[in-house]
Coordinates of C-alpha atoms and ligand atoms in Angstrom, one line a residue:
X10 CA -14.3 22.9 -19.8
X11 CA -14.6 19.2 -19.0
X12 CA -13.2 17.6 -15.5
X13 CA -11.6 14.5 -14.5
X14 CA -11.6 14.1 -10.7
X15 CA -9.2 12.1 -9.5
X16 CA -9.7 10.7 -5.7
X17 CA -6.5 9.8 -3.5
X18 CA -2.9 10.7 -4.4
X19 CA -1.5 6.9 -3.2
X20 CA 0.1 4.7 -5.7
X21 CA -3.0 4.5 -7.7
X22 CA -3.9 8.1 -7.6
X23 CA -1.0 9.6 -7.9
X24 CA -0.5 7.8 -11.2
X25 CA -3.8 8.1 -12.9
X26 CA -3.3 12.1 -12.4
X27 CA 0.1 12.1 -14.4
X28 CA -0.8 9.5 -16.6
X29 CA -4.0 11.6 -17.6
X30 CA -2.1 15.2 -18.7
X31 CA 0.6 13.0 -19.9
X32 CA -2.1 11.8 -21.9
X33 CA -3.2 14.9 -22.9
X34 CA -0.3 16.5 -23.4
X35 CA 0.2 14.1 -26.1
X36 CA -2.9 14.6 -27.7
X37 CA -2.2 18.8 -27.5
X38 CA -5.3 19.4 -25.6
X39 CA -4.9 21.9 -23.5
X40 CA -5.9 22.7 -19.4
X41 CA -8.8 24.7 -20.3
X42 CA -10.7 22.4 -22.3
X43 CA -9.9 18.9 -19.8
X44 CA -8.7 19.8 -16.2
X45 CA -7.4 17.1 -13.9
X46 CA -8.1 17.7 -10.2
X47 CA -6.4 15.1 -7.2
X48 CA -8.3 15.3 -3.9
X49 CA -6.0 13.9 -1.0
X50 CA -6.5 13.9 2.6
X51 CA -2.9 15.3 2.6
X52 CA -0.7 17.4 0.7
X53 CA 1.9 14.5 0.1
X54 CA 2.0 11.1 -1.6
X55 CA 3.2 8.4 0.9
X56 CA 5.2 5.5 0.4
X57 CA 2.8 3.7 2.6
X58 CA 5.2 0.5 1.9
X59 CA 8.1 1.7 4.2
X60 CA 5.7 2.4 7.3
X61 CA 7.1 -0.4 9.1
X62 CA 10.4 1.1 8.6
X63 CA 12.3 3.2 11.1
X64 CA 13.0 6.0 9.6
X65 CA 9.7 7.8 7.8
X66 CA 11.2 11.5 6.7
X67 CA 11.9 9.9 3.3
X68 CA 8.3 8.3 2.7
X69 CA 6.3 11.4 2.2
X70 CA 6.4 13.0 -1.0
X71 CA 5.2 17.0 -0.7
X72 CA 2.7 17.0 -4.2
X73 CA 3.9 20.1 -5.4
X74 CA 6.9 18.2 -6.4
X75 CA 5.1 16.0 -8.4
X76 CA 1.6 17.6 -9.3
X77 CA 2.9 21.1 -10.0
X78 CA 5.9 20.5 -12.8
X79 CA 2.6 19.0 -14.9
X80 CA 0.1 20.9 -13.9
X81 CA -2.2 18.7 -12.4
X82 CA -4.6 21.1 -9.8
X83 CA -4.7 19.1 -6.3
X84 CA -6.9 19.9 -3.4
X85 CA -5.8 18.9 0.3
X86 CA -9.3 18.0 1.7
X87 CA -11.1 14.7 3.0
X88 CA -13.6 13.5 0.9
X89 CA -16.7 13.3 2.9
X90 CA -19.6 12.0 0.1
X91 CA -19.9 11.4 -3.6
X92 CA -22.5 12.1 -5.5
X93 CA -22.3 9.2 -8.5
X94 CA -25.6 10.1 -10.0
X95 CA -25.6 14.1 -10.1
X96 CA -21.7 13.4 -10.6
X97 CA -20.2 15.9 -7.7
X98 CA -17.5 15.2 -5.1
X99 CA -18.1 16.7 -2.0
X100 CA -14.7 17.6 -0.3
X101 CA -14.1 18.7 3.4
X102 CA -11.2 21.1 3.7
X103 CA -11.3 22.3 7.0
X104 CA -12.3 25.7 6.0
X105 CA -15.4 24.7 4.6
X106 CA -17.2 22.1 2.4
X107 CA -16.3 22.0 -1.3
X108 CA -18.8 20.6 -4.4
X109 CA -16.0 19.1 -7.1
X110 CA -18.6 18.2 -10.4
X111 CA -16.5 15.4 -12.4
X112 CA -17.4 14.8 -16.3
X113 CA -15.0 11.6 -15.6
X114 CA -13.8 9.8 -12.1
X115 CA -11.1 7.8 -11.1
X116 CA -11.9 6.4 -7.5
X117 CA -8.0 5.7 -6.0
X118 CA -8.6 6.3 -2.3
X119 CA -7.1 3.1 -1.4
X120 CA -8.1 0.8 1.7
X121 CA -7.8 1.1 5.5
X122 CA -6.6 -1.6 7.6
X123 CA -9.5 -3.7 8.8
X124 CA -10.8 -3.8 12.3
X125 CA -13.0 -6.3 13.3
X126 CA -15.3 -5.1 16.6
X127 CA -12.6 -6.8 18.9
X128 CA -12.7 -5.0 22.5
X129 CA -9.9 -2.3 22.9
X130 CA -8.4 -2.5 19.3
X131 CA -9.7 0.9 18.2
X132 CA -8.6 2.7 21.4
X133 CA -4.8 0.6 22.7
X134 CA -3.8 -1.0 19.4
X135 CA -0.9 0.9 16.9
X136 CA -1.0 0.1 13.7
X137 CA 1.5 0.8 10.6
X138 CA -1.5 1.7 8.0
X139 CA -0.6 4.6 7.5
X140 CA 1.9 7.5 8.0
X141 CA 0.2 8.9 11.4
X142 CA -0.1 5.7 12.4
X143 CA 3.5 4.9 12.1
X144 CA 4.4 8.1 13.2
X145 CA 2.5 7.1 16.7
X146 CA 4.0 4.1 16.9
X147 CA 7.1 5.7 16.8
X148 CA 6.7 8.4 19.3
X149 CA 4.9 5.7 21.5
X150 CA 8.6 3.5 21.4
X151 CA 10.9 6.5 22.1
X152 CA 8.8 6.7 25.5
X153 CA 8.4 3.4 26.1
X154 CA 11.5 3.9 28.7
X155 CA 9.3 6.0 31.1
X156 CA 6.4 3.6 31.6
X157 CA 6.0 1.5 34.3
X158 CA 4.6 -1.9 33.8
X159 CA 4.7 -5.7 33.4
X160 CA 6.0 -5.7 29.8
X161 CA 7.1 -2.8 29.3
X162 CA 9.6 -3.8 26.7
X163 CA 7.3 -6.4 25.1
X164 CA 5.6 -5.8 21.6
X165 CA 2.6 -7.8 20.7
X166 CA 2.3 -8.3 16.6
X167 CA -1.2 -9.5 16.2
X168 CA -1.4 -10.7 11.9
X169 CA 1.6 -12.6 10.5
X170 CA 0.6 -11.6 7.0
X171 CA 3.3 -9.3 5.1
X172 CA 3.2 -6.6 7.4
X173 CA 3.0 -8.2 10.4
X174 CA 6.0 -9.9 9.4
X175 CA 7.8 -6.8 8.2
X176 CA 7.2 -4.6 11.4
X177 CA 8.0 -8.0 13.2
X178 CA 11.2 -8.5 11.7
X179 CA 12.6 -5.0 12.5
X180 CA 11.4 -4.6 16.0
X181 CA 13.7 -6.5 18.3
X182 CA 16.8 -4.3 16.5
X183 CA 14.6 -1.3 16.9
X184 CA 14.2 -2.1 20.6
X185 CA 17.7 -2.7 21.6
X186 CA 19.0 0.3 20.1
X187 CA 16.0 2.5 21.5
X188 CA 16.6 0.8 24.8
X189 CA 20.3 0.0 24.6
X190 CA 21.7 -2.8 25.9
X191 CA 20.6 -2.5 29.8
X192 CA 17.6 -3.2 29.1
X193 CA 17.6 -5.1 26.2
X194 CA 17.1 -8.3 28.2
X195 CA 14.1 -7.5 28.4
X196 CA 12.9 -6.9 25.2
X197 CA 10.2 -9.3 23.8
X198 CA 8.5 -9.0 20.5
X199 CA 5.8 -11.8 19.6
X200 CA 4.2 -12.3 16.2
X201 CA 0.6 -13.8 16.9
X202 CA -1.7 -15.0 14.2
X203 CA -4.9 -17.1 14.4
X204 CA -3.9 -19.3 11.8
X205 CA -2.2 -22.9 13.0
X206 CA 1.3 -21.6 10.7
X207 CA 2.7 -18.2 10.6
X208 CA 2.9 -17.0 7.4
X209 CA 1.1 -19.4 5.9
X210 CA 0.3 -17.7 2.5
X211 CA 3.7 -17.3 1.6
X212 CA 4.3 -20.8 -0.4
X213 CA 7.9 -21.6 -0.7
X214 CA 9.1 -18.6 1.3
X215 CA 7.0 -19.7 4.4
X216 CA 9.8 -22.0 6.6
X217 CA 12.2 -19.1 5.5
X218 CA 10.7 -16.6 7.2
X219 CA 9.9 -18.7 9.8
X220 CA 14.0 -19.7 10.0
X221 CA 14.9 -15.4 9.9
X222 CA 12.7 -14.5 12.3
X223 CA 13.4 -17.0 14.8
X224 CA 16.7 -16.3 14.4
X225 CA 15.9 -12.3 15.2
X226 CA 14.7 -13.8 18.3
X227 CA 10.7 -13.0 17.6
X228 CA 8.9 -15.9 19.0
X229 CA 6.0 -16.8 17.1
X230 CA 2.4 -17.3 18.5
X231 CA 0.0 -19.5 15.6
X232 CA -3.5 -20.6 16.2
X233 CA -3.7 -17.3 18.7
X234 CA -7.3 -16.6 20.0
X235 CA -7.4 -13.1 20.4
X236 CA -10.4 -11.5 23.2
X237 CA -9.7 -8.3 24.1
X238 CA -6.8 -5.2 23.7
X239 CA -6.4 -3.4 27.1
X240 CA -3.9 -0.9 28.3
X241 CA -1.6 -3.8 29.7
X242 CA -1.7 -5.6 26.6
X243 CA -3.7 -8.4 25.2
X244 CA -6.5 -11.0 26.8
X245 CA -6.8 -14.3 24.9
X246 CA -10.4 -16.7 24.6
X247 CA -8.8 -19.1 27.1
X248 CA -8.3 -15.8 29.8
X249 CA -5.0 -16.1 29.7
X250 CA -3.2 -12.5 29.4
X251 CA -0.5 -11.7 27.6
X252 CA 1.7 -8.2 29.7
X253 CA 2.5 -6.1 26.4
X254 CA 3.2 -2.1 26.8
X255 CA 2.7 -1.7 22.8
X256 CA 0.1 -3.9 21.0
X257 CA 0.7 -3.7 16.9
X258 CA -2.9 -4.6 14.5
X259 CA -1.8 -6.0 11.5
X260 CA -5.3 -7.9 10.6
X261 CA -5.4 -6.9 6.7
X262 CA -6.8 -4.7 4.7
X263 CA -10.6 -4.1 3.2
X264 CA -11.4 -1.6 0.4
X265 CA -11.3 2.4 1.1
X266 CA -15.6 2.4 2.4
X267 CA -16.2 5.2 0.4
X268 CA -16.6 2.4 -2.5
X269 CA -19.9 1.3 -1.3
X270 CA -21.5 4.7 -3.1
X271 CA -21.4 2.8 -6.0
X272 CA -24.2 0.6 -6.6
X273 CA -22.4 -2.4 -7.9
X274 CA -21.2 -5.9 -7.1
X275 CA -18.1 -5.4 -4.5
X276 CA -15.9 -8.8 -3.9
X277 CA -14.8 -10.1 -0.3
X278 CA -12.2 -7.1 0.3
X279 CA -15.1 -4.1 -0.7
X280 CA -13.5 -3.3 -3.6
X281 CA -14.9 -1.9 -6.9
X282 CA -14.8 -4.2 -10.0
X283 CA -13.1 -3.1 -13.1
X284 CA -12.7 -4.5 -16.7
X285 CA -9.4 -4.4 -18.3
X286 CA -9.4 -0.7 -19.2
X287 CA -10.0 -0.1 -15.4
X288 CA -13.6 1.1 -15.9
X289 CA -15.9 0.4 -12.9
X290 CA -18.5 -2.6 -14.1
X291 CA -21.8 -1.9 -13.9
X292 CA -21.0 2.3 -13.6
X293 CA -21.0 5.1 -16.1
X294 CA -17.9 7.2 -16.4
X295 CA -16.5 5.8 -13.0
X296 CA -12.6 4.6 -13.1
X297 CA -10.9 3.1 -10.1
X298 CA -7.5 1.7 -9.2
X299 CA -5.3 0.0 -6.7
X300 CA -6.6 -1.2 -3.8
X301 CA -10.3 -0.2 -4.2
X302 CA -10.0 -2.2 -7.2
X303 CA -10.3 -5.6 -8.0
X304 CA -9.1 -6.5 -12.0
X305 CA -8.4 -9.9 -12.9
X306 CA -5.0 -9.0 -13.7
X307 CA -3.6 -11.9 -16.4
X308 CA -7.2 -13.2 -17.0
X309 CA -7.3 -15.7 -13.9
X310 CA -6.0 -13.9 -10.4
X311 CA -7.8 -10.6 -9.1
X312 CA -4.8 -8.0 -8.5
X313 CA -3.5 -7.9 -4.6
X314 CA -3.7 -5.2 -2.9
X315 CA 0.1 -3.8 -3.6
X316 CA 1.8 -0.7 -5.0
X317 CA 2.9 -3.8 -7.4
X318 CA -0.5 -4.1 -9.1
X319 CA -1.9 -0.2 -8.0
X320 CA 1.0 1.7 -10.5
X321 CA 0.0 0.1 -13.5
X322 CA -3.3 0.1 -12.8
X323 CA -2.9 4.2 -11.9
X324 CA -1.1 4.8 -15.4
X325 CA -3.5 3.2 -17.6
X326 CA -6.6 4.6 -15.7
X327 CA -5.2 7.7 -16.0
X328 CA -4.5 6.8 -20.0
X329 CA -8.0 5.7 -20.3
X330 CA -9.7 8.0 -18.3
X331 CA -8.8 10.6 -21.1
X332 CA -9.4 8.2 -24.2
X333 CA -12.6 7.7 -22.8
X334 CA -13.9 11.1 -22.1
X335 CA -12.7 12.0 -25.9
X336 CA -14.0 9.3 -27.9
X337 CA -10.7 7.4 -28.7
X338 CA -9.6 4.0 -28.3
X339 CA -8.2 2.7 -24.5
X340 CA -5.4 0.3 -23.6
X341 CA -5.8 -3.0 -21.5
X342 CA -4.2 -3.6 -18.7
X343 CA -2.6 -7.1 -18.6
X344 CA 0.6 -8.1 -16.6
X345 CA 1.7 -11.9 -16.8
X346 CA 3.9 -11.7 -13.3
X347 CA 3.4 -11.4 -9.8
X348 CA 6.7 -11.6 -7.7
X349 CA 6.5 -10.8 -3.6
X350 CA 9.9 -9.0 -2.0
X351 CA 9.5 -9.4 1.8
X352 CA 11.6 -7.6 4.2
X353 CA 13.1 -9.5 7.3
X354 CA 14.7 -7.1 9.0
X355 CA 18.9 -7.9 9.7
X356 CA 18.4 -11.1 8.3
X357 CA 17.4 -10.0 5.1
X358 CA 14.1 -10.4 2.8
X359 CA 12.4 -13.1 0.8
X360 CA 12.1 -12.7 -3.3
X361 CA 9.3 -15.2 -4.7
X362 CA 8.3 -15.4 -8.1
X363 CA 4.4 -16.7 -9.5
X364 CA 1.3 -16.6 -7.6
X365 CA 2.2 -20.1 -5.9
X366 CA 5.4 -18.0 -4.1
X367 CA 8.2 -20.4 -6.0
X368 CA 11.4 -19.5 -4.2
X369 CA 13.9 -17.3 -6.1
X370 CA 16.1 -15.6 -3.3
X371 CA 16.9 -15.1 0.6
X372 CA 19.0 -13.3 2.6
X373 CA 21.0 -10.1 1.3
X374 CA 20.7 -10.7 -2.0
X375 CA 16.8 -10.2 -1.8
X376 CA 17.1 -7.4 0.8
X377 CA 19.3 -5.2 -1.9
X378 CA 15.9 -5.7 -4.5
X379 CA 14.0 -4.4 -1.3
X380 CA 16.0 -1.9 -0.4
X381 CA 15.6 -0.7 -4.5
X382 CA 12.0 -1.0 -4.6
X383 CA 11.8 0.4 -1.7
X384 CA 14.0 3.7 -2.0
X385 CA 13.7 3.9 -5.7
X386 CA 11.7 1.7 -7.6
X387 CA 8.3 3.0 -6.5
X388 CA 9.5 6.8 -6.3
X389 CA 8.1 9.2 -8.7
X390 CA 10.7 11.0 -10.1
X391 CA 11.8 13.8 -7.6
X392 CA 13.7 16.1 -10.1
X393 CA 10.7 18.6 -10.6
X394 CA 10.9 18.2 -14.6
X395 CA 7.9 17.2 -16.1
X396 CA 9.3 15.0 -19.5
X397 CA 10.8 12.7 -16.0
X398 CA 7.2 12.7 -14.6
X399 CA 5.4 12.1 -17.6
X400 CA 7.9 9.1 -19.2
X401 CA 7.3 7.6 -15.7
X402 CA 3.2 8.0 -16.3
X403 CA 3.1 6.1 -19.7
X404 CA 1.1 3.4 -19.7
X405 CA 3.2 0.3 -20.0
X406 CA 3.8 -3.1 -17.9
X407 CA 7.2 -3.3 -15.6
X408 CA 9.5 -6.0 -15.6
X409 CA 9.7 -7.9 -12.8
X410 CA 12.3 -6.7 -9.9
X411 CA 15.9 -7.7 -11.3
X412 CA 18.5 -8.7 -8.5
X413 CA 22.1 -8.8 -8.7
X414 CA 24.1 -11.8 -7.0
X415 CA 22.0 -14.0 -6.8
X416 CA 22.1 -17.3 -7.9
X417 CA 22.1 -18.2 -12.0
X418 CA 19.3 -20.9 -11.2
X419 CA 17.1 -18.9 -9.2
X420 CA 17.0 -16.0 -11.7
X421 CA 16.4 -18.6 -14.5
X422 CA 13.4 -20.0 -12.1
X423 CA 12.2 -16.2 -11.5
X424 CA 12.0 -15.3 -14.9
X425 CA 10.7 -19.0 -16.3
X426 CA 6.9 -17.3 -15.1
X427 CA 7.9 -14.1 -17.4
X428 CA 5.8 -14.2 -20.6
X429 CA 6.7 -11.5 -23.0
X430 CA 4.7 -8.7 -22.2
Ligands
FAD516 C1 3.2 -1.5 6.1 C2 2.8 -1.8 4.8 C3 3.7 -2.6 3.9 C4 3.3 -2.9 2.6 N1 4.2 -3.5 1.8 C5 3.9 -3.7 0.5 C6 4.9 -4.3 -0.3 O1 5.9 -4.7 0.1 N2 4.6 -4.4 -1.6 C7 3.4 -4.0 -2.1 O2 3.1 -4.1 -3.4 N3 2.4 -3.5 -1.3 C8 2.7 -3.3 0.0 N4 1.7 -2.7 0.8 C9 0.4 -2.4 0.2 C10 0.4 -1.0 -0.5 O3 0.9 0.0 0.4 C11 -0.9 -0.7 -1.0 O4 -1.4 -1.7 -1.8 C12 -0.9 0.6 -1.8 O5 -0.6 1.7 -1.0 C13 -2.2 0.8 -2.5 O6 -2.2 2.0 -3.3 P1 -3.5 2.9 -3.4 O7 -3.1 4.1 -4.2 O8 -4.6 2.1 -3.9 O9 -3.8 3.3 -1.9 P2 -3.0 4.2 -0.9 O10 -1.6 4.2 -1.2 O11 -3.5 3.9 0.4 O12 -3.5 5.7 -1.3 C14 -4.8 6.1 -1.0 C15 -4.8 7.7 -1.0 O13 -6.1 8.1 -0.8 C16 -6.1 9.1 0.2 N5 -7.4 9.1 0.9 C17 -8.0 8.1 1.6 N6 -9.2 8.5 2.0 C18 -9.4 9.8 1.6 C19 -10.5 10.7 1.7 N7 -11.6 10.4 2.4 N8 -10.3 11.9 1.2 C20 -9.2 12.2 0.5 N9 -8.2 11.4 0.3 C21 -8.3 10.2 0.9 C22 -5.0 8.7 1.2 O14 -4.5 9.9 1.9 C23 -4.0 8.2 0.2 O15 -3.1 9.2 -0.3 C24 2.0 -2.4 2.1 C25 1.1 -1.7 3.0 C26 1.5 -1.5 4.3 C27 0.6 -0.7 5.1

């Protein structure tokens, strides 16, 4: 029997799995002649989009719903080392180590929110990375009521890229109706970011979210020289101190570090480079998508780290994977639009189309595309039947997000950029 191992069960994972049975479903080969196997630090896929969000019950996906209607095998374990040469995955499970041998691999174990050696990040910052950490954050707010200290009801945002801006947008909302409204004079919440504009990379979109949040009453920080993290809140280079109870890291992301066990050229972010059929360059029957991947993705930009460029990139690994480990011909991944949906909180959310962020839509008519990606568009199929999981899994290219209401112009702008696919 051969094996494809497939690490992670994120947006990349998750998809490569399906997308491989679907595969060979198709080709009528059955489970005891190619087995797929998901290793995942945890029995559920998470919507790791929606972590700045307030309510998390609905962003964890059990994998039984998912794996089991298509009988893909998962293992809830950590993986601790991979052997690329003698082609074994070693798998902690918490009752004991586990040897996986792979005759194919398809490295999705995402990436991990960066943290530079600042003093006090690892130890009094919350993050939003992931679900425990949004899950801390959360339990850490509920109590925030019982502490006693200057700034007690002031959250520090430290990053104004997308998440910063997201978690940002819905705090001072949160707050007041955590709080209610005798204490909500107190409430502060501060986006800081070293650069001299907040959200600088966000083209068009930029004095937008600028305007929205503003008008949520976050004040925004820029050019912020960040020292130390203590339990009172932050210490800036010029020894000034900033009184914050709750102290938020949104610095970006780098590559899962597990990627450096391959022995090839990584870019900036640590991740693994792959050629349009999502092989690993430079490796021998090593796959990888989303985030520990970087693919030039229309021949001229690298994908971005997003559930935007990691589903695709999971389906036709997955596709591949199989292809490749029985001698037939593999599909090329090539998608022609990027589009950004950013949630401001009450106000709204951003839509930009193209790579430069051209403007396409504000306010509530961008936050109900959100709220679909969000809640549906990025859902695997939750009815437990496996033709809904596998027509999900085949390897073809989205459309971009459509949005109803807005503007004719600004949907004849968004979808100028759309080339046929
Ligand atoms: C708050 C927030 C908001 C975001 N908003 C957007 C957005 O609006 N649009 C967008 O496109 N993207 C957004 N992103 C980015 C997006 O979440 C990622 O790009 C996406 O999750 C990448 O998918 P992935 O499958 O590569 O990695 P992940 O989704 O991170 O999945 C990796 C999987 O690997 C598992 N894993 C990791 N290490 C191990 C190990 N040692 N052993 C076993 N399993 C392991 C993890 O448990 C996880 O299931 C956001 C991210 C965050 C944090």
């Amino acid at each position: 029997m051969k094996r494809i191992v497939v690490l992670g069960a994120g947006f990349a994972g998750l998809w490569s799995a399906i997308g491989a049975v679907r595969k060979l479903d198709e080709l009528g080969v059955a489970r005891d002649e190619v087995e797929v196997v998901v290793v995942n630090k945890t029995a559920f896929h998470s919507i790791r989009v929606r972590n700045y969000e307030e309510q998390l019950e609905d962003t964890i996906v059990p994998l039984p719903d998912v794996l089991d209607p298509v009988g893909v095998r998962w293992i809830e374990g950590e993986v601790c080392d991979i052997d690329v040469n003698g082609k074994a995955i070693m798998i902690d499970t918490g009752d004991g180590r586990l040897s996986l041998p792979f005759d194919r691999l398809v490295f999705a174990m995402g990436s991990k929110l960066a943290r530079p050696p600042i003093e006090g990040l690892g130890s009094y910052a919350f993050d939003v990375d992931t679900y425990d950490g949004a899950k801390r954050l959360e339990a850490h707010l509920a109590g925030l009521s019982s502490i006693q200290a200057p700034g007690r009801y002031t959250v520090l945002v430290i990053g104004a890229g997308l998440t910063g801006v997201e978690i940002a947008a819905e705090l001072p909302a949160r707050l007041r109706e955590l709080i209610g409204e005798g204490g909500s004079g107190d409430i502060r919440v501060i986006l800081a970011d070293r650069s001299s504009v907040i959200a600088q990379a966000m083209g068009e979109a930029q004095p937008v979210i600028v305007h929205a949040l503003a008008t949520l009453g976050v004040e925004m920080m820029p050019a912020f020289q960040l020292r130390a993290i203590d339990e009172q809140g932050a210490i800036l280079a010029s020894g000034e101190r900033i009184f914050a109870s709750t102290v938020i890291w949104c610095g970006g992301m780098h590559a899962h570090p597990m990627t450096d066990r391959f022995a090839v050229a990584h870019d900036q972010l640590g991740r693994l480079p792959v050629d349009p059929f999502l092989r690993v360059v430079g490796a021998t029957d090593i796959f990888a998508a989303g985030d520990a991947a970087s693919l030039l993705i229309d021949g001229r930009h690298e994908t971005m780290m997003s559930c935007q460029h990691g589903r695709p990139m999971g389906r036709f690994a997955g596709h591949n994977v199989v292809c490749d480990l029985l001698g037939l011909d593999m599909l090329a991944l090539r998608i022609d639009w990027y589009s950004t949906v950013l949630d401001l909180g009450p106000w709204g959310a951003v839509y930009t189309f193209g790579w430069d962020r051209k403007l396409v839509a504000q306010g509530m008519a961008a936050k109900s595309v959100k709220q679909r990606i969000n809640r549906e568009r990025i859902y695997p199929p939750r009815t437990g039947r496996k033709a809904d999981l596998f027509n999900a899994a085949r390897p073809v290219v989205d459309d971009p997000p459509k949005f109803a209401g807005a503007s004719g112009a600004g949907l004849a702008k968004a979808e100028q950029g759309v080339e046929p696919q």
